[in-house]
Short mmCIF file of C-alpha atoms in Angstrom, two decimals:
data_model
loop_
_atom_site.label_atom_id
_atom_site.label_comp_id
_atom_site.label_asym_id
_atom_site.label_seq_id
_atom_site.Cartn_x
_atom_site.Cartn_y
_atom_site.Cartn_z
CA MET A 6 -9.38 -79.64 125.96
CA SER A 7 -10.62 -76.22 126.96
CA ARG A 8 -9.48 -73.39 124.76
CA THR A 9 -8.12 -71.23 127.57
CA PRO A 10 -5.36 -71.98 130.13
CA ASP A 11 -7.82 -71.32 133.00
CA GLY A 12 -10.36 -73.69 131.47
CA ARG A 13 -7.75 -76.42 131.08
CA ARG A 14 -6.57 -75.95 134.64
CA LEU A 15 -10.12 -76.15 135.97
CA THR A 16 -10.89 -79.29 133.98
CA ASP A 17 -7.72 -81.05 135.13
CA ALA A 18 -8.34 -80.13 138.76
CA TYR A 19 -11.93 -81.29 138.49
CA ARG A 20 -10.94 -84.64 136.99
CA ARG A 21 -8.43 -85.30 139.74
CA GLY A 22 -10.91 -84.23 142.41
CA ALA A 23 -13.71 -86.37 141.00
CA ASN A 24 -11.52 -89.46 141.10
CA ALA A 25 -10.41 -88.72 144.65
CA ARG A 26 -13.99 -88.24 145.83
CA ALA A 27 -15.13 -91.43 144.12
CA GLU A 28 -12.26 -93.32 145.73
CA VAL A 29 -13.41 -92.22 149.18
CA ILE A 30 -16.82 -93.79 148.58
CA ARG A 31 -15.25 -96.92 147.09
CA ARG A 32 -13.23 -97.45 150.25
CA ARG A 33 -16.22 -96.86 152.51
CA VAL A 34 -18.35 -99.39 150.65
CA ASN A 35 -15.47 -101.85 150.69
CA ARG A 36 -15.20 -101.47 154.47
CA HIS A 37 -18.96 -101.87 154.93
CA PHE A 38 -18.87 -105.09 152.94
CA GLY A 39 -16.10 -106.47 155.13
CA TRP A 40 -17.92 -105.42 158.29
CA TYR A 41 -21.44 -106.64 157.54
CA MET A 42 -21.09 -109.48 155.04
CA ARG A 43 -19.90 -113.00 155.86
CA PRO A 44 -18.22 -115.36 153.37
CA ASP A 45 -20.09 -118.38 154.75
CA ASP A 46 -23.51 -116.64 154.77
CA ILE A 47 -23.71 -113.76 152.31
CA ASP A 48 -27.27 -112.87 153.29
CA TYR A 49 -26.48 -112.55 157.02
CA GLY A 50 -25.77 -108.80 157.00
CA ARG A 51 -27.17 -108.02 153.58
CA SER A 52 -29.83 -105.49 154.60
CA GLN A 53 -27.45 -103.58 156.88
CA PHE A 54 -24.77 -103.45 154.22
CA ILE A 55 -27.10 -102.25 151.47
CA ALA A 56 -28.55 -99.56 153.76
CA ARG A 57 -25.15 -98.21 154.82
CA ALA A 58 -23.62 -98.41 151.35
CA THR A 59 -26.65 -96.81 149.70
CA GLY A 60 -26.53 -93.93 152.16
CA ASP A 61 -22.85 -93.32 151.45
CA VAL A 62 -23.34 -93.44 147.69
CA LEU A 63 -26.28 -91.02 147.79
CA ALA A 64 -24.36 -88.58 149.99
CA GLY A 65 -21.31 -88.91 147.76
CA ALA A 66 -23.34 -88.32 144.62
CA GLU A 67 -24.92 -85.21 146.12
CA ALA A 68 -21.49 -83.84 147.03
CA GLU A 69 -20.20 -84.69 143.55
CA ARG A 70 -23.08 -82.83 141.90
CA ALA A 71 -22.35 -79.77 144.04
CA MET A 72 -18.68 -79.80 143.05
CA THR A 73 -19.54 -80.42 139.40
CA GLY A 74 -21.98 -77.52 139.37
CA ARG A 75 -19.29 -75.15 140.62
CA TYR A 76 -16.81 -76.51 138.10
CA LEU A 77 -19.24 -76.13 135.19
CA ALA A 78 -19.99 -72.49 135.97
CA ARG A 79 -16.31 -71.61 136.40
CA GLN A 80 -15.10 -73.52 133.34
CA ALA A 81 -17.82 -72.01 131.14
CA ALA A 82 -16.94 -68.51 132.35
CA ALA A 83 -13.26 -69.14 131.61
CA GLU A 84 -14.29 -70.15 128.08
CA GLY A 85 -16.37 -66.98 127.65
CA HIS A 86 -19.81 -68.42 128.39
CA ARG A 87 -21.26 -66.91 131.55
CA GLY A 88 -24.68 -67.65 132.95
CA ILE A 89 -25.06 -71.18 131.61
CA GLU A 90 -27.94 -73.38 132.73
CA VAL A 91 -26.60 -76.16 134.93
CA VAL A 92 -28.67 -79.35 134.79
CA SER A 93 -28.40 -82.00 137.49
CA PRO A 94 -29.42 -85.66 137.08
CA THR A 95 -31.26 -87.47 139.85
CA LEU A 96 -30.21 -90.70 141.50
CA ALA A 97 -33.01 -92.76 143.02
CA THR A 98 -32.43 -94.63 146.27
CA ALA A 99 -33.98 -97.78 144.81
CA ASP A 100 -31.66 -97.70 141.79
CA VAL A 101 -28.57 -97.38 143.98
CA ALA A 102 -29.71 -100.21 146.23
CA GLU A 103 -30.38 -102.43 143.22
CA THR A 104 -26.97 -101.71 141.70
CA LEU A 105 -25.21 -102.52 144.97
CA THR A 106 -27.26 -105.68 145.40
CA VAL A 107 -26.47 -106.94 141.90
CA HIS A 108 -22.75 -106.24 142.21
CA GLY A 109 -22.50 -107.49 145.80
CA PRO A 110 -24.65 -110.36 147.10
CA VAL A 111 -25.87 -111.42 143.66
CA ALA A 112 -22.34 -111.37 142.25
CA TYR A 113 -21.23 -113.57 145.16
CA LYS A 114 -23.96 -116.14 144.46
CA THR A 115 -23.21 -116.09 140.73
CA ALA A 116 -19.54 -116.71 141.44
CA LYS A 117 -20.47 -119.63 143.68
CA LEU A 118 -22.58 -121.13 140.90
CA ARG A 119 -19.51 -120.95 138.66
CA GLY A 120 -17.64 -123.10 141.16
CA LEU A 121 -15.67 -120.55 143.17
CA ASP A 122 -15.10 -121.24 146.87
CA ASP A 123 -16.59 -119.01 149.58
CA ALA A 124 -13.48 -116.88 150.12
CA THR A 125 -12.82 -116.27 146.42
CA ALA A 126 -16.46 -115.48 145.66
CA TYR A 127 -16.51 -113.11 148.64
CA ALA A 128 -13.39 -111.25 147.45
CA TYR A 129 -14.79 -111.05 143.93
CA ALA A 130 -18.10 -109.58 145.09
CA ARG A 131 -16.39 -107.16 147.47
CA THR A 132 -14.33 -105.74 144.63
CA ARG A 133 -17.27 -105.64 142.25
CA VAL A 134 -19.60 -103.78 144.59
CA SER A 135 -17.02 -101.24 145.76
CA MET A 136 -16.09 -100.44 142.15
CA ALA A 137 -19.79 -100.14 141.27
CA ALA A 138 -20.14 -97.57 144.05
CA ARG A 139 -17.18 -95.67 142.66
CA GLY A 140 -18.77 -95.70 139.22
CA LEU A 141 -22.03 -94.28 140.56
CA ILE A 142 -20.16 -91.29 141.98
CA MET A 143 -18.24 -90.72 138.76
CA ASP A 144 -21.45 -91.03 136.74
CA ALA A 145 -23.13 -88.37 138.88
CA GLY A 146 -20.58 -85.83 137.65
CA ARG A 147 -20.36 -87.14 134.10
CA GLY A 148 -24.13 -87.04 133.71
CA MET A 149 -24.27 -83.49 134.98
CA VAL A 150 -21.69 -82.31 132.44
CA THR A 151 -23.34 -84.06 129.49
CA MET A 152 -26.85 -82.89 130.42
CA THR A 153 -25.64 -79.33 130.95
CA ALA A 154 -23.87 -79.31 127.58
CA ARG A 155 -27.05 -80.41 125.81
CA ALA A 156 -29.17 -77.85 127.66
CA ASN A 157 -26.85 -75.05 126.54
CA GLY A 158 -26.52 -76.10 122.92
CA ALA A 159 -22.92 -77.13 123.44
CA ARG A 160 -21.02 -80.39 122.94
CA TRP A 161 -19.01 -82.47 125.35
CA ARG A 162 -15.86 -84.48 125.09
CA ARG A 163 -14.15 -87.20 127.09
CA VAL A 164 -11.23 -86.22 129.35
CA THR A 165 -8.65 -88.85 130.35
CA ASP A 166 -5.71 -88.89 132.74
CA GLY A 167 -3.24 -88.72 129.84
CA THR A 168 -2.36 -92.43 129.73
CA PRO A 169 -5.74 -94.12 129.23
CA CYS A 170 -6.64 -97.58 128.06
CA ALA A 171 -7.19 -98.01 124.33
CA PHE A 172 -10.97 -97.98 124.77
CA CYS A 173 -11.00 -94.60 126.54
CA ALA A 174 -8.38 -93.14 124.18
CA MET A 175 -10.45 -94.14 121.16
CA LEU A 176 -13.47 -92.27 122.52
CA ALA A 177 -11.46 -89.29 123.76
CA GLY A 178 -9.82 -89.01 120.34
CA ARG A 179 -13.16 -88.19 118.80
CA GLY A 180 -13.13 -84.83 120.57
CA PRO A 181 -16.29 -82.77 121.17
CA VAL A 182 -18.56 -84.78 118.90
CA TYR A 183 -21.07 -85.69 121.57
CA ALA A 184 -24.27 -83.66 121.54
CA GLU A 185 -27.20 -86.00 120.89
CA ASP A 186 -29.50 -86.98 123.75
CA THR A 187 -29.09 -90.62 122.77
CA VAL A 188 -25.32 -90.68 123.39
CA ASP A 189 -24.27 -91.83 126.86
CA PHE A 190 -20.90 -91.70 128.56
CA GLU A 191 -19.40 -95.17 128.17
CA ALA A 192 -17.18 -96.28 131.03
CA HIS A 193 -15.58 -99.48 132.26
CA SER A 194 -15.50 -100.41 135.94
CA GLN A 195 -12.20 -98.70 136.76
CA CYS A 196 -12.64 -95.75 134.41
CA GLY A 197 -11.29 -92.43 135.67
CA CYS A 198 -12.39 -90.34 132.69
CA THR A 199 -14.62 -87.29 133.09
CA ALA A 200 -16.51 -85.11 130.62
CA GLU A 201 -15.92 -81.49 129.59
CA GLU A 202 -18.39 -79.03 128.09
CA CYS A 203 -17.12 -77.63 124.75
CA TRP A 204 -18.22 -75.00 122.27
CA GLU A 205 -15.84 -75.67 119.38
CA THR A 206 -16.52 -78.09 116.55
CA PRO A 207 -14.60 -81.37 116.26
CA ASP A 208 -12.60 -79.95 113.34
CA GLU A 209 -11.68 -76.85 115.32
CA TRP A 210 -10.68 -79.02 118.26
CA VAL A 211 -8.33 -81.17 116.18
CA ALA A 212 -6.80 -78.20 114.36
CA GLU A 213 -6.32 -75.86 117.32
CA TYR A 214 -6.78 -77.45 120.73
CA ALA A 215 -6.00 -81.18 120.71
CA THR A 216 -2.71 -82.09 122.39
CA GLU A 217 0.01 -84.07 120.63
CA ARG A 218 -0.98 -87.16 122.61
CA GLU A 219 -4.65 -86.76 121.66
CA VAL A 220 -3.66 -86.49 118.00
CA ALA A 221 -1.58 -89.64 118.47
CA TRP A 222 -4.68 -91.47 119.77
CA ILE A 223 -6.59 -90.38 116.67
CA ASN A 224 -3.83 -91.63 114.40
CA ALA A 225 -3.60 -94.91 116.34
CA TYR A 226 -7.29 -95.50 115.75
CA PHE A 227 -7.01 -94.90 112.01
CA ASP A 228 -3.91 -97.10 111.76
CA ALA A 229 -5.83 -99.93 113.43
CA ALA A 230 -8.98 -99.32 111.40
CA GLU A 231 -7.04 -99.37 108.12
CA GLU A 232 -5.36 -102.62 109.10
CA ALA A 233 -8.77 -104.12 109.85
CA SER A 234 -10.04 -103.02 106.45
CA ASP A 235 -6.95 -104.46 104.75
CA ALA A 236 -7.73 -107.76 106.47
CA GLY A 237 -11.27 -107.69 105.08
CA GLN A 238 -12.85 -107.01 108.45
CA PRO A 239 -15.38 -104.32 109.42
CA ARG A 240 -14.21 -101.49 111.64
CA VAL A 241 -15.91 -102.25 114.95
CA ALA A 242 -15.10 -101.83 118.63
CA PRO A 243 -16.96 -102.91 121.78
CA VAL A 244 -19.99 -100.89 122.88
CA ARG A 245 -20.22 -101.43 126.62
CA LYS A 246 -23.67 -99.90 127.11
CA ALA A 247 -25.10 -102.23 124.48
CA GLY A 248 -23.14 -105.24 125.67
CA ARG A 249 -21.46 -105.63 122.27
CA SER A 250 -18.06 -107.26 122.66
CA ARG A 251 -16.97 -107.65 119.04
CA ASP A 252 -13.69 -105.89 118.34
CA THR A 253 -11.43 -105.48 115.32
CA VAL A 254 -9.87 -102.14 116.31
CA LEU A 255 -8.90 -101.92 120.00
CA ALA A 256 -6.72 -105.03 119.97
CA ARG A 257 -4.83 -103.60 117.01
CA MET A 258 -4.42 -100.22 118.71
CA ARG A 259 -2.90 -101.91 121.76
CA ARG A 260 -0.51 -103.95 119.64
CA MET A 261 0.47 -101.29 117.07
CA HIS A 262 0.98 -98.42 119.56
CA PRO A 263 1.55 -100.01 123.00
CA ASP A 264 3.34 -96.95 124.39
CA LEU A 265 0.20 -94.81 124.08
CA PHE A 266 -2.08 -96.90 126.34
CA HIS A 267 -1.73 -98.36 129.80
CA ASP A 268 -3.09 -101.66 128.45
CA GLY A 269 -0.71 -101.65 125.46
CA VAL A 270 0.56 -105.04 124.28
CA TYR A 271 4.31 -105.27 123.69
CA PRO A 272 5.81 -108.02 121.53
CA ARG A 273 7.70 -110.78 123.31
CA ASP A 274 11.45 -110.92 122.86
#
């Protein structure tokens, strides 16, 4: 977390605002899908849907970058770093259209090939594409924070809503370790996490600024990792960007400390 009360307040308000703004775009894209697309002929209104949805996503991303820029300047000033260089990522129209196409019409056709009926495939694709639109808005802000941190010689950390899934908690528990250009913000489809620019080291963060719950996430990870080692297994967790699904840690975190995560697994009575 930020070192100062003002910085923490700004980060929390920004996270809540980012999720609210992304939700607005998710709902718009969901409505467009229902208006233009037909379950019995998914290509009927495809071009109109992609055009409208792409326009909304691009406008939403631009608004998100503007809000993120203001947040970055204010949060940095609260932390004692005025005059930072704010870096903004670009979002190409073609990339947005491709993402929406893959998660909408293509997802529908893939679901049909798997044997789903028209209505079920339609509902599946509608959810997929609207969540993809939400993710594009969230990524616009996340990318701006991470790029700005790198440009200013700072680090960044993951910020959750306080009761994250085990995957997000594991990454948030690492603190401000992220600085390399090769490290991306990993997020699942419903992820509400944001990023925060930091100037302290990971050790300083753990010793002085991490909350009790964040320390509990760290301990949960090491408990699970030690159990994996005791079982003769490597300590690995999924890497979503690389498509790696192997896991020996997250399942144990969910089972050993179910109260810490919203996807915790409680034993049956």
